[in-house]
mmCIF file of C-alpha atoms in Angstrom:
data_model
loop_
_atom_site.group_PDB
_atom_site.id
_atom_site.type_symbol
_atom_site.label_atom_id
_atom_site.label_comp_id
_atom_site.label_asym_id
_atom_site.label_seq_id
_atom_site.Cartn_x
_atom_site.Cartn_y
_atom_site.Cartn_z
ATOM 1 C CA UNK A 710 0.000 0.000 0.000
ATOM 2 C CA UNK A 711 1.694 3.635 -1.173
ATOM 3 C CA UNK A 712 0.993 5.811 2.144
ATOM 4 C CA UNK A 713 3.072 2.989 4.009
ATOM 5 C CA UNK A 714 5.253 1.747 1.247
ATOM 6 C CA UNK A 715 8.053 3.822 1.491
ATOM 7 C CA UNK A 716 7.637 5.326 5.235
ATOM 8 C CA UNK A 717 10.709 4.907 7.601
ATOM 9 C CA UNK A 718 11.045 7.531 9.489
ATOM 10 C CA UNK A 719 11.267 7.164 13.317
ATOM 11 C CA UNK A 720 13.582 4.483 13.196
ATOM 12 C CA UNK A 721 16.939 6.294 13.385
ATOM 13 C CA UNK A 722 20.386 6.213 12.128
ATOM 14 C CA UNK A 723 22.700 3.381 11.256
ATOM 15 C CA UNK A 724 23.065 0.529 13.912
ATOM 16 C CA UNK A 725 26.907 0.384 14.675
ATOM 17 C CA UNK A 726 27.899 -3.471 13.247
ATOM 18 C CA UNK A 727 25.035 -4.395 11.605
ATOM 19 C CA UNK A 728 23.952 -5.135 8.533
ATOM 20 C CA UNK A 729 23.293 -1.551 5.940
ATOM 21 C CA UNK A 730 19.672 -1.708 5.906
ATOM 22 C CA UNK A 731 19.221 -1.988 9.924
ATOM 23 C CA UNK A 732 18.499 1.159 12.158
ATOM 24 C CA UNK A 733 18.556 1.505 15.509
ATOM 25 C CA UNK A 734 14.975 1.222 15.769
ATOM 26 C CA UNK A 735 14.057 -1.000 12.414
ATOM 27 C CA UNK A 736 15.208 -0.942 8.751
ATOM 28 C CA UNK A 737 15.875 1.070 5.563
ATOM 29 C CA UNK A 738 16.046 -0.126 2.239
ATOM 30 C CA UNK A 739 19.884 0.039 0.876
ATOM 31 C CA UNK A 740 19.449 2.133 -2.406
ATOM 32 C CA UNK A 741 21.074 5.443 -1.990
ATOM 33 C CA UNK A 742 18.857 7.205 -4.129
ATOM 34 C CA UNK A 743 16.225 5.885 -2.807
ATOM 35 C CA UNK A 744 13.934 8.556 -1.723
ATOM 36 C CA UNK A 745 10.493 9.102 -0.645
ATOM 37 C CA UNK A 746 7.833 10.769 -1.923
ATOM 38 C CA UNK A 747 6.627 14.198 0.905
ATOM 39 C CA UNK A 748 4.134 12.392 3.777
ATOM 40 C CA UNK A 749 1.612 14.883 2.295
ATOM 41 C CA UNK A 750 1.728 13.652 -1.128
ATOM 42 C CA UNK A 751 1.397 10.029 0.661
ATOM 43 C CA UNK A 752 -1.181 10.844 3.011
ATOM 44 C CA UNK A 753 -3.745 13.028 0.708
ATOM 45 C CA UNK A 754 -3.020 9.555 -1.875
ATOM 46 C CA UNK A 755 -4.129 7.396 0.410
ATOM 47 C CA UNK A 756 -7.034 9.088 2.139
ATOM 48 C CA UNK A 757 -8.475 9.604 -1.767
ATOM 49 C CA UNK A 758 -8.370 5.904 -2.162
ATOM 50 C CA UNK A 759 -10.238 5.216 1.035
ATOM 51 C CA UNK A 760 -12.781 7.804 -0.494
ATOM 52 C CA UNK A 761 -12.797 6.740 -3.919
ATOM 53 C CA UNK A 762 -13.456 3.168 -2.779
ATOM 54 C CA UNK A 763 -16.452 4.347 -0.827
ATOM 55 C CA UNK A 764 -18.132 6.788 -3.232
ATOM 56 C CA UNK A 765 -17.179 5.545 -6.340
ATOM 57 C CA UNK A 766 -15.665 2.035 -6.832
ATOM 58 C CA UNK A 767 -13.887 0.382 -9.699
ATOM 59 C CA UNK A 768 -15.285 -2.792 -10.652
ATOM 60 C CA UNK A 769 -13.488 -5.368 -12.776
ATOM 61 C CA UNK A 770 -14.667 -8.715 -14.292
ATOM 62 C CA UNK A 771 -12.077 -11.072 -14.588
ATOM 63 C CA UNK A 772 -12.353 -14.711 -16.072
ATOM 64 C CA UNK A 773 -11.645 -17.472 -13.832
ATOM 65 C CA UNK A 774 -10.817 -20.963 -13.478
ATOM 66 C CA UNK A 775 -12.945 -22.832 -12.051
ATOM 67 C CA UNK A 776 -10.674 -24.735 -9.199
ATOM 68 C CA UNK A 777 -12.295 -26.938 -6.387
ATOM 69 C CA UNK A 778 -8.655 -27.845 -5.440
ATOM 70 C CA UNK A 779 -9.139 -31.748 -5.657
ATOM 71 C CA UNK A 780 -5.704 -32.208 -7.844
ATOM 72 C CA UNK A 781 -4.203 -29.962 -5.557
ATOM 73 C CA UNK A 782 -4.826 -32.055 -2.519
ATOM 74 C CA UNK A 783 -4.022 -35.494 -4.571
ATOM 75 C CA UNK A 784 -0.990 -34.103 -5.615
ATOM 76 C CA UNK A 785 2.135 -35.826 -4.576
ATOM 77 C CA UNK A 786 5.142 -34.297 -6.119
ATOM 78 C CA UNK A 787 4.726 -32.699 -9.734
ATOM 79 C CA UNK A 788 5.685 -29.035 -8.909
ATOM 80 C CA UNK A 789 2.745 -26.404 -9.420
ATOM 81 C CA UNK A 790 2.092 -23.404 -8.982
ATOM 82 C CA UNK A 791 -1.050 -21.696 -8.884
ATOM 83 C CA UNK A 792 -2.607 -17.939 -8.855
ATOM 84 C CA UNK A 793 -5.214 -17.130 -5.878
ATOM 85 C CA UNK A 794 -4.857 -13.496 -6.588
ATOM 86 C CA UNK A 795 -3.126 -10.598 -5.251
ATOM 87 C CA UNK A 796 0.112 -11.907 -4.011
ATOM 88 C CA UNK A 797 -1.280 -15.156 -3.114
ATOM 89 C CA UNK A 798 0.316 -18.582 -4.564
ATOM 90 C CA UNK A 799 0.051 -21.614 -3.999
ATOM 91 C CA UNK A 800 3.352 -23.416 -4.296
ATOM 92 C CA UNK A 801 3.594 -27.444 -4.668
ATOM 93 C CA UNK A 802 7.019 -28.199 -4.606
ATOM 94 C CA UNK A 803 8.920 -31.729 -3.557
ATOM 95 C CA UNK A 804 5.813 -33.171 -1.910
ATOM 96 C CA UNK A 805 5.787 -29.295 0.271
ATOM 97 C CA UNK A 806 2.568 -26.741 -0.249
ATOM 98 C CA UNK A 807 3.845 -23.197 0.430
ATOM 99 C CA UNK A 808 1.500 -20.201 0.446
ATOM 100 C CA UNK A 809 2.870 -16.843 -0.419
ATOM 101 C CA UNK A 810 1.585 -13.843 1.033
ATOM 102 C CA UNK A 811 -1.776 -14.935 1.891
ATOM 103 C CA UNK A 812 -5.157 -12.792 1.818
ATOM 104 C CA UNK A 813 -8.191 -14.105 1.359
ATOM 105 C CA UNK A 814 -10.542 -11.156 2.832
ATOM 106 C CA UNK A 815 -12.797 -8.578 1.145
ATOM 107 C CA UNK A 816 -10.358 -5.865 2.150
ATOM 108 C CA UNK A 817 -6.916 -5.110 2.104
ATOM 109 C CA UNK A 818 -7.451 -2.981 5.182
ATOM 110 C CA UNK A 819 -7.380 -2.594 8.990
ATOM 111 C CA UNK A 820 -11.138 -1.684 8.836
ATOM 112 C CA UNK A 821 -14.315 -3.208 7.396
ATOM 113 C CA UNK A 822 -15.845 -0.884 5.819
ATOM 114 C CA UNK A 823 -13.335 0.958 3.997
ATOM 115 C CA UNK A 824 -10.084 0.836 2.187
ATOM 116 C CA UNK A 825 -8.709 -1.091 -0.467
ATOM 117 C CA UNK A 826 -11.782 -3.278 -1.310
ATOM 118 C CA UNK A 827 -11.105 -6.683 -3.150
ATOM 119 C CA UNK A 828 -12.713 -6.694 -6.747
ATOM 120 C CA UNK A 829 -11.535 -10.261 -7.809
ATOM 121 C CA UNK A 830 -12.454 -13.257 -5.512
ATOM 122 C CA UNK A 831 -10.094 -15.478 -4.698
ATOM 123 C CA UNK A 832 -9.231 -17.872 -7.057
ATOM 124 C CA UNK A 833 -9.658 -20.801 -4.881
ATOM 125 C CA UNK A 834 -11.444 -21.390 -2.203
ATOM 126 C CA UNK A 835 -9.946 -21.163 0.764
ATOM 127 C CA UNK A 836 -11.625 -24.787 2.025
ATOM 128 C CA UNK A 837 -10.432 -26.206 -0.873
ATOM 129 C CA UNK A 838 -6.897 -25.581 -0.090
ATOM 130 C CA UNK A 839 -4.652 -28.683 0.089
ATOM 131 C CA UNK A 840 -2.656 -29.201 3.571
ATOM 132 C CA UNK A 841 -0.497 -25.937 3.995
ATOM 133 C CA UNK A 842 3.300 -26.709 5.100
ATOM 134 C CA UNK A 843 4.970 -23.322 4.909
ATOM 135 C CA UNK A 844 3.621 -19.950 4.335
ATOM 136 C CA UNK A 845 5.656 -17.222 3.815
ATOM 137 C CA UNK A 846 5.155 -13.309 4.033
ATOM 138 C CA UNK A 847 7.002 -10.778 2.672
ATOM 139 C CA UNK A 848 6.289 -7.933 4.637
ATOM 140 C CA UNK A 849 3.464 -6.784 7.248
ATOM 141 C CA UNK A 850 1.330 -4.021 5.256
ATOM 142 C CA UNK A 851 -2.268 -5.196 4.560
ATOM 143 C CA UNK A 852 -2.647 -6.685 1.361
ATOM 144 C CA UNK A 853 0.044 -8.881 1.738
ATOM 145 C CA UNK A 854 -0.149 -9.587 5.803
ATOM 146 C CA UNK A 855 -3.816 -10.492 6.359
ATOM 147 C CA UNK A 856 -4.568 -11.100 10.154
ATOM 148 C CA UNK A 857 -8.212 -12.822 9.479
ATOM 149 C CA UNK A 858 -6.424 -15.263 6.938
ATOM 150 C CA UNK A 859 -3.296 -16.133 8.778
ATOM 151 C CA UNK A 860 -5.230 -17.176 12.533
ATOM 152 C CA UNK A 861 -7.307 -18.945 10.161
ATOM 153 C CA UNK A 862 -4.153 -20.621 7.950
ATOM 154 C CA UNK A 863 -2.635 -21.588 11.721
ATOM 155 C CA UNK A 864 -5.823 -22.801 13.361
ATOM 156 C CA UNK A 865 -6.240 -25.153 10.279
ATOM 157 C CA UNK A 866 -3.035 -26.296 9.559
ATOM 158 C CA UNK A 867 -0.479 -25.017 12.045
ATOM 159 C CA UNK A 868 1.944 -24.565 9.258
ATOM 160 C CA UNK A 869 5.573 -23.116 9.550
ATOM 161 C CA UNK A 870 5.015 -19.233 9.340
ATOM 162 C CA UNK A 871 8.609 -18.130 7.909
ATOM 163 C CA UNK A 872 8.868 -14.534 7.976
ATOM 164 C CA UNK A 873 11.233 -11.279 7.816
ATOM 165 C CA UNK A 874 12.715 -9.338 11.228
ATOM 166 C CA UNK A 875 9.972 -8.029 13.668
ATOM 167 C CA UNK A 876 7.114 -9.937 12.198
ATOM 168 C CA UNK A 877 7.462 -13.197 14.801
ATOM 169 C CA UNK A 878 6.318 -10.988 17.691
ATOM 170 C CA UNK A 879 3.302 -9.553 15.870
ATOM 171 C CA UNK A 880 2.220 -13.160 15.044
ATOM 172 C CA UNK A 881 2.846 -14.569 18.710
ATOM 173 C CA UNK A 882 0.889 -11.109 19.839
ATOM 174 C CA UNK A 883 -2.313 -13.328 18.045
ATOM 175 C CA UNK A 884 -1.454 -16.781 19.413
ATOM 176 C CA UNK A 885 0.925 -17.756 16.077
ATOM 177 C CA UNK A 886 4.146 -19.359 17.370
ATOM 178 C CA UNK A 887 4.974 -21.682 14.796
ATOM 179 C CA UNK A 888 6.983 -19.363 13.442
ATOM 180 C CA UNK A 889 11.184 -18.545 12.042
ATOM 181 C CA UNK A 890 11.887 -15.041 11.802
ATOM 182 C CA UNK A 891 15.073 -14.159 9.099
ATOM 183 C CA UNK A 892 17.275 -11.612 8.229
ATOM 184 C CA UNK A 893 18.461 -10.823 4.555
ATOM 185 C CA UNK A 894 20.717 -13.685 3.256
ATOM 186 C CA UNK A 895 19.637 -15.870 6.120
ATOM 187 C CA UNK A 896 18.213 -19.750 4.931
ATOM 188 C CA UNK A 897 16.214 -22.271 6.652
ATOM 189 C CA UNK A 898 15.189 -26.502 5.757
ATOM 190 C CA UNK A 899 12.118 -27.282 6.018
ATOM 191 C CA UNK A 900 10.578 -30.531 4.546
ATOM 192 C CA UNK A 901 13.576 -30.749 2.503
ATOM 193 C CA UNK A 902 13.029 -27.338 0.576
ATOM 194 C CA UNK A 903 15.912 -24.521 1.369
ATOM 195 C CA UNK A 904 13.955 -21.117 1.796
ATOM 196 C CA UNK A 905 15.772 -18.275 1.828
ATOM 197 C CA UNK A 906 15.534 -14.656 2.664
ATOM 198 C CA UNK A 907 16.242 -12.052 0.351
ATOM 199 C CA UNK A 908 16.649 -8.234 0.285
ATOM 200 C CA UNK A 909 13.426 -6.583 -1.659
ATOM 201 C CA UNK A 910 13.124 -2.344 -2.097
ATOM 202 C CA UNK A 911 9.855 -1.503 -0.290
ATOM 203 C CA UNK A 912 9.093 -0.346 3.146
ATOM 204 C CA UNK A 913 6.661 -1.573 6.188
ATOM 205 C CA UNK A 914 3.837 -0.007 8.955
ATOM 206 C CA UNK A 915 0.510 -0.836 9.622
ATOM 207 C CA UNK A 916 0.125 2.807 11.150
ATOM 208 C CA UNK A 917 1.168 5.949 10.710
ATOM 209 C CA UNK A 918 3.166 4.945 14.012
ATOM 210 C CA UNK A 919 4.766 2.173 13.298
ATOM 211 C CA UNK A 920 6.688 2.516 9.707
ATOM 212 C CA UNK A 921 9.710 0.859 9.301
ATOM 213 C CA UNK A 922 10.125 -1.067 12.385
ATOM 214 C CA UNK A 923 9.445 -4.672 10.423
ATOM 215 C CA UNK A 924 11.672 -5.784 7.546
ATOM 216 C CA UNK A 925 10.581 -6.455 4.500
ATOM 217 C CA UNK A 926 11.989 -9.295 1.961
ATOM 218 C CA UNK A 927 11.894 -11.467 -1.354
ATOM 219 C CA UNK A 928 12.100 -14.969 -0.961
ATOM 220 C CA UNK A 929 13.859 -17.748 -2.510
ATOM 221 C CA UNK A 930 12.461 -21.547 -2.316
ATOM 222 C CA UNK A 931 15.258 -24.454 -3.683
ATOM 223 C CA UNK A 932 14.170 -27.757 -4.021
ATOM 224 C CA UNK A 933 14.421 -29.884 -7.228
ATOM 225 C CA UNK A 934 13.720 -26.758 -8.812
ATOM 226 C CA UNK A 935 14.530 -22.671 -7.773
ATOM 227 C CA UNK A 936 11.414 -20.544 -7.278
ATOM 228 C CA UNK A 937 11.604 -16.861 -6.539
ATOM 229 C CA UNK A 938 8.819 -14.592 -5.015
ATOM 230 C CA UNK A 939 9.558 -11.151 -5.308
ATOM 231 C CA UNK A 940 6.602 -10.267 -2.836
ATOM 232 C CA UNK A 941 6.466 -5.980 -3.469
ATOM 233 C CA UNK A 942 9.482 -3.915 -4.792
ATOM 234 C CA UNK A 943 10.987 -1.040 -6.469
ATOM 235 C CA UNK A 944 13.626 -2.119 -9.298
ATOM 236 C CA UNK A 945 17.133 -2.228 -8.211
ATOM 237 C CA UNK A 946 20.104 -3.993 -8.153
ATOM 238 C CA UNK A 947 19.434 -6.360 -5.807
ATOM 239 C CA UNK A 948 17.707 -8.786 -8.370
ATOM 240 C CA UNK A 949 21.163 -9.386 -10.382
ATOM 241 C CA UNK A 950 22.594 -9.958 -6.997
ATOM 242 C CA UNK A 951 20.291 -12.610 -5.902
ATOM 243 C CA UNK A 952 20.203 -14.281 -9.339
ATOM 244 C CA UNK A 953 23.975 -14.200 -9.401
ATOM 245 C CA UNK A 954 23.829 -15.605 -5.981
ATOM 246 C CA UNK A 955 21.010 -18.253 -5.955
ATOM 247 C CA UNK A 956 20.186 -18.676 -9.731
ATOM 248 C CA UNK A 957 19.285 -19.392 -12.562
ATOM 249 C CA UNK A 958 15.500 -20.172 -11.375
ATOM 250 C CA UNK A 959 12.877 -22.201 -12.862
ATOM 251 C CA UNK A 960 9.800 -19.398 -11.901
ATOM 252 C CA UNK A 961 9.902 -15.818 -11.040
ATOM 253 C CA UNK A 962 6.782 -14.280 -9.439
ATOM 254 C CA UNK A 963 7.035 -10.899 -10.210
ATOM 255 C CA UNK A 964 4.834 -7.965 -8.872
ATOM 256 C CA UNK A 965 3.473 -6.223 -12.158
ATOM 257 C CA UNK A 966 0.426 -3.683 -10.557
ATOM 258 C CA UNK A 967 0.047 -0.746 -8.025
ATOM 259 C CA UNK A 968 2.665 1.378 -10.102
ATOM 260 C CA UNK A 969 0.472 4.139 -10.333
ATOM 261 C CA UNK A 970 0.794 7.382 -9.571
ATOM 262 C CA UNK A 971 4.413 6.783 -10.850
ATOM 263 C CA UNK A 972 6.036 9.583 -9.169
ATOM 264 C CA UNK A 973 4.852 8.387 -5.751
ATOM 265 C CA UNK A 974 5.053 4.197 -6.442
ATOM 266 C CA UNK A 975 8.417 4.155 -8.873
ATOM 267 C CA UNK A 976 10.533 3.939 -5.434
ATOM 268 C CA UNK A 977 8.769 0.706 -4.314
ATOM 269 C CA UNK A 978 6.532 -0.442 -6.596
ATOM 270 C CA UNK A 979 7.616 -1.705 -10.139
ATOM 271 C CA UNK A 980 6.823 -0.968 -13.902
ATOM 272 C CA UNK A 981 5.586 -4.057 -15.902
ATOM 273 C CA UNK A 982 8.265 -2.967 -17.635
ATOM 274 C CA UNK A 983 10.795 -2.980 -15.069
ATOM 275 C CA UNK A 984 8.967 -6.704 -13.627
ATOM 276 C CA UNK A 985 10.309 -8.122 -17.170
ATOM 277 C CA UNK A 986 14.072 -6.829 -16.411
ATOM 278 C CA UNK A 987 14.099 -8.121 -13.175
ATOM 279 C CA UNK A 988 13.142 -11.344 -13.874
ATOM 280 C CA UNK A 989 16.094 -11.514 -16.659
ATOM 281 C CA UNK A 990 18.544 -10.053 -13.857
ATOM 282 C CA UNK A 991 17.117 -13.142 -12.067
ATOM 283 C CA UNK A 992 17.945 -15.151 -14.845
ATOM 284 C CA UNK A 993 14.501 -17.195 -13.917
ATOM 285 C CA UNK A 994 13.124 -19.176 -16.715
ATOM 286 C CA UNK A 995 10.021 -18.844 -16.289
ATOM 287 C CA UNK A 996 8.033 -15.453 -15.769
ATOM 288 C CA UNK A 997 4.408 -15.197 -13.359
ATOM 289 C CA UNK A 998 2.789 -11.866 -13.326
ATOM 290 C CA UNK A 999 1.250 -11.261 -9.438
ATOM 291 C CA UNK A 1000 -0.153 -8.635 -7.365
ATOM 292 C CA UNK A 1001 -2.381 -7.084 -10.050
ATOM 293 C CA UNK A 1002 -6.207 -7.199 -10.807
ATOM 294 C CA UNK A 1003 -7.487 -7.905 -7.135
ATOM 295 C CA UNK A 1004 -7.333 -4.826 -4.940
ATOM 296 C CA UNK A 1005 -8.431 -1.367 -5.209
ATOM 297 C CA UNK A 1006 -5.027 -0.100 -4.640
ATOM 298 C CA UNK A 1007 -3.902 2.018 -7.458
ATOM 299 C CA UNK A 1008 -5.117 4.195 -10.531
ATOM 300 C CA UNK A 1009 -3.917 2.309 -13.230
ATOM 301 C CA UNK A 1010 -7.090 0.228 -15.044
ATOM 302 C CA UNK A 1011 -7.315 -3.035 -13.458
ATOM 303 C CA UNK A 1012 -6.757 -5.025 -16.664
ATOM 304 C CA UNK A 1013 -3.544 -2.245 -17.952
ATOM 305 C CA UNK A 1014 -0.718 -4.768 -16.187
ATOM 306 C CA UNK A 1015 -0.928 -7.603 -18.504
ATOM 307 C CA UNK A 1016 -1.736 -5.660 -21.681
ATOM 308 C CA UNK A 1017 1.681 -3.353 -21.009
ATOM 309 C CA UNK A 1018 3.353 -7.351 -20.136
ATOM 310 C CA UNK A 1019 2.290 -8.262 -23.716
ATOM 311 C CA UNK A 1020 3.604 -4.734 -25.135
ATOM 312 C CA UNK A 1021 6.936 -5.186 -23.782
ATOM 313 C CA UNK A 1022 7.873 -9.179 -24.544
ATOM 314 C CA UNK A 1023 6.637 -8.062 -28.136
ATOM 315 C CA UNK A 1024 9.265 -4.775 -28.027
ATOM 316 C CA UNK A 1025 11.822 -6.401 -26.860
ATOM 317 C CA UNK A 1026 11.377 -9.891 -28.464
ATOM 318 C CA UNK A 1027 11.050 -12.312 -25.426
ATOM 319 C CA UNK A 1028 9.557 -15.545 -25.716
ATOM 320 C CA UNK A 1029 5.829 -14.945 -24.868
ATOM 321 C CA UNK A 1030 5.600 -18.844 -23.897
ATOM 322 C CA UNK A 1031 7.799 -18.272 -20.628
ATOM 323 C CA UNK A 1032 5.896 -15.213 -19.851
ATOM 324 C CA UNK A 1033 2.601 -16.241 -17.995
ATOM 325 C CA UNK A 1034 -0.420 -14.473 -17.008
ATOM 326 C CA UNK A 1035 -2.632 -16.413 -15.558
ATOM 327 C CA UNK A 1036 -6.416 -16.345 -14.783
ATOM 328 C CA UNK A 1037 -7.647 -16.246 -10.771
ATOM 329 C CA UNK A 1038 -7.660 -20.192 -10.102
ATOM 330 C CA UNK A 1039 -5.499 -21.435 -12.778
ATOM 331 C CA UNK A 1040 -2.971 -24.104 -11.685
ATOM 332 C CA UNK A 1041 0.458 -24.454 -14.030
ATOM 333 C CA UNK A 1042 3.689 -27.010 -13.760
ATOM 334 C CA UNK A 1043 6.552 -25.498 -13.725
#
């Protein structure tokens, strides 16, 4: 979300020995020009989004794919992947079902009746979801850390929360222990998959009083085969670095919406354009537009992301058959 995205003031200077992006009271991303936009410009955005989606709300009809998750669950090993919406996968992977970012509520929002409304269901239900292993979040703002869906995820299937800095205590303040807590370029096993934390340009808060405190990341899963999910992120360098570190991968998930107005998303919120570089920085195979078409969150037409996708693999002559967009629902190998 843009008024929070790139907020981190409050949390101080450098901490003496530690790692570039920590502060003394929370993080800041690592870019040097990284800059953000005035709080007014931030605020008066946001505050016209709660309105707009009150008064006058955007409506979208997306096709979907009808998926009552029964090859899901039967699944054993084949590796898929499949689109929920938002930011939300679901990851099959060596036998292991990771979710990514999950949200399954009407609203991207710490209220009910306003904010960032959903406008696409989700594309599976969430009682049709196969066992859940691992889930992993990418950073605490609303659309992407969903406190309705994650009690829910750990009352049903107690599954290994694996999460950036600060975000453990926030979980065990709502009775979810089951939980590791990483830093940038730290790894963990779990059920034979290697998931590791990676650096990502964005920002954290859930208030106005709380920005910056919680990292945010990208995540790396290596099994039999690399996935990356970029969760949400400005362009930068970082992506060479992690591909030169961890890849080639099989599957990037790339953020590809919520880039508009550009002056005030460009520091944390990438281009389709810029999506398509990063994923060949990753040097990923594969290419899966996310985080587009499901929340009221920016001004760019609901159904712009992919079209702008298809622009650019034509421009620069990519091959369209690694670049997938796929419909609420849909389930892919990889």
């Amino acid at each position: 979300m843009l008024l929070v995205a790139t907020g981190c003031a409050g949390v101080g200077g450098p901490k003496p020995g530690a790692p570039a992006h920590h502060r003394e009271h929370g993080f800041a991303n690592t870019n040097p020009a990284f800059e953000r936009p005035p709080f007014w410009t931030r605020t008066t955005f946001f505050a016209s989004r709660i309105w707009a989606s009150i008064v006058s709300p955007r409506t979208i009809t997306l096709p979907q794919v009808v998926n009552d998750g029964g090859v899901l669950r039967d699944n054993r090993g084949e590796p898929t992947v499949t689109w929920v919406g938002h930011a939300t996968l679901l990851l099959q992977l060596d036998g292991v079902n990771v979710l990514t970012d999950p949200q399954w509520s009407e609203r991207a929002s710490p209220v009910s009746f306003a904010g960032p409304k959903r406008v696409t269901p989700p594309g599976l239900a969430f009682e049709n979801l196969p066992p859940i292993h691992i889930v992993l979040i990418s950073h605490d703002h609303y659309d992407h850390l969903d406190e309705p869906t994650v009690k829910h995820l750990a009352q049903q299937f107690n599954p290994r929360f694996v999460v950036p800095l600060g975000i453990k205590q926030w979980l065990a303040d709502r009775g979810i222990t089951n939980v590791v807590e990483m830093n940038w370029g730290e790894s963990v096993r779990i059920g034979g998959l290697t998931v590791v934390c990676t650096p990502a340009q964005h920002g954290s808060g859930r208030t106005l009083l709380d920005q910056g405190r919680r990292l945010w990341a990208s995540w790396a899963v290596l099994g039999s085969k690399r996935f990356y999910f970029a969760g949400d992120t400005g362009y930068y360098r970082h992506f060479k670095d992690i591909g030169e570190a961890l890849g080639p991968f099989d599957l990037a998930a790339m953020p590809i919406g919520s880039y508009t107005p550009r002056a005030l998303a460009k520091p944390v919120h990438m281009s389709p354009e810029e999506a398509l570089q990063a994923w060949q920085d990753l040097r990923a195979t594969n290419f899966l537009g996310i985080h587009w078409g499901t929340f009221a969150l920016a001004r760019e037409p609901y159904d712009e992301p992919p079209r702008r996708i298809a622009e650019e693999v034509g421009r620069r002559h990519l091959d369209a058959d690694h670049v997938w967009i796929l419909q609420p629902g849909a389930t892919t190998a990889w």
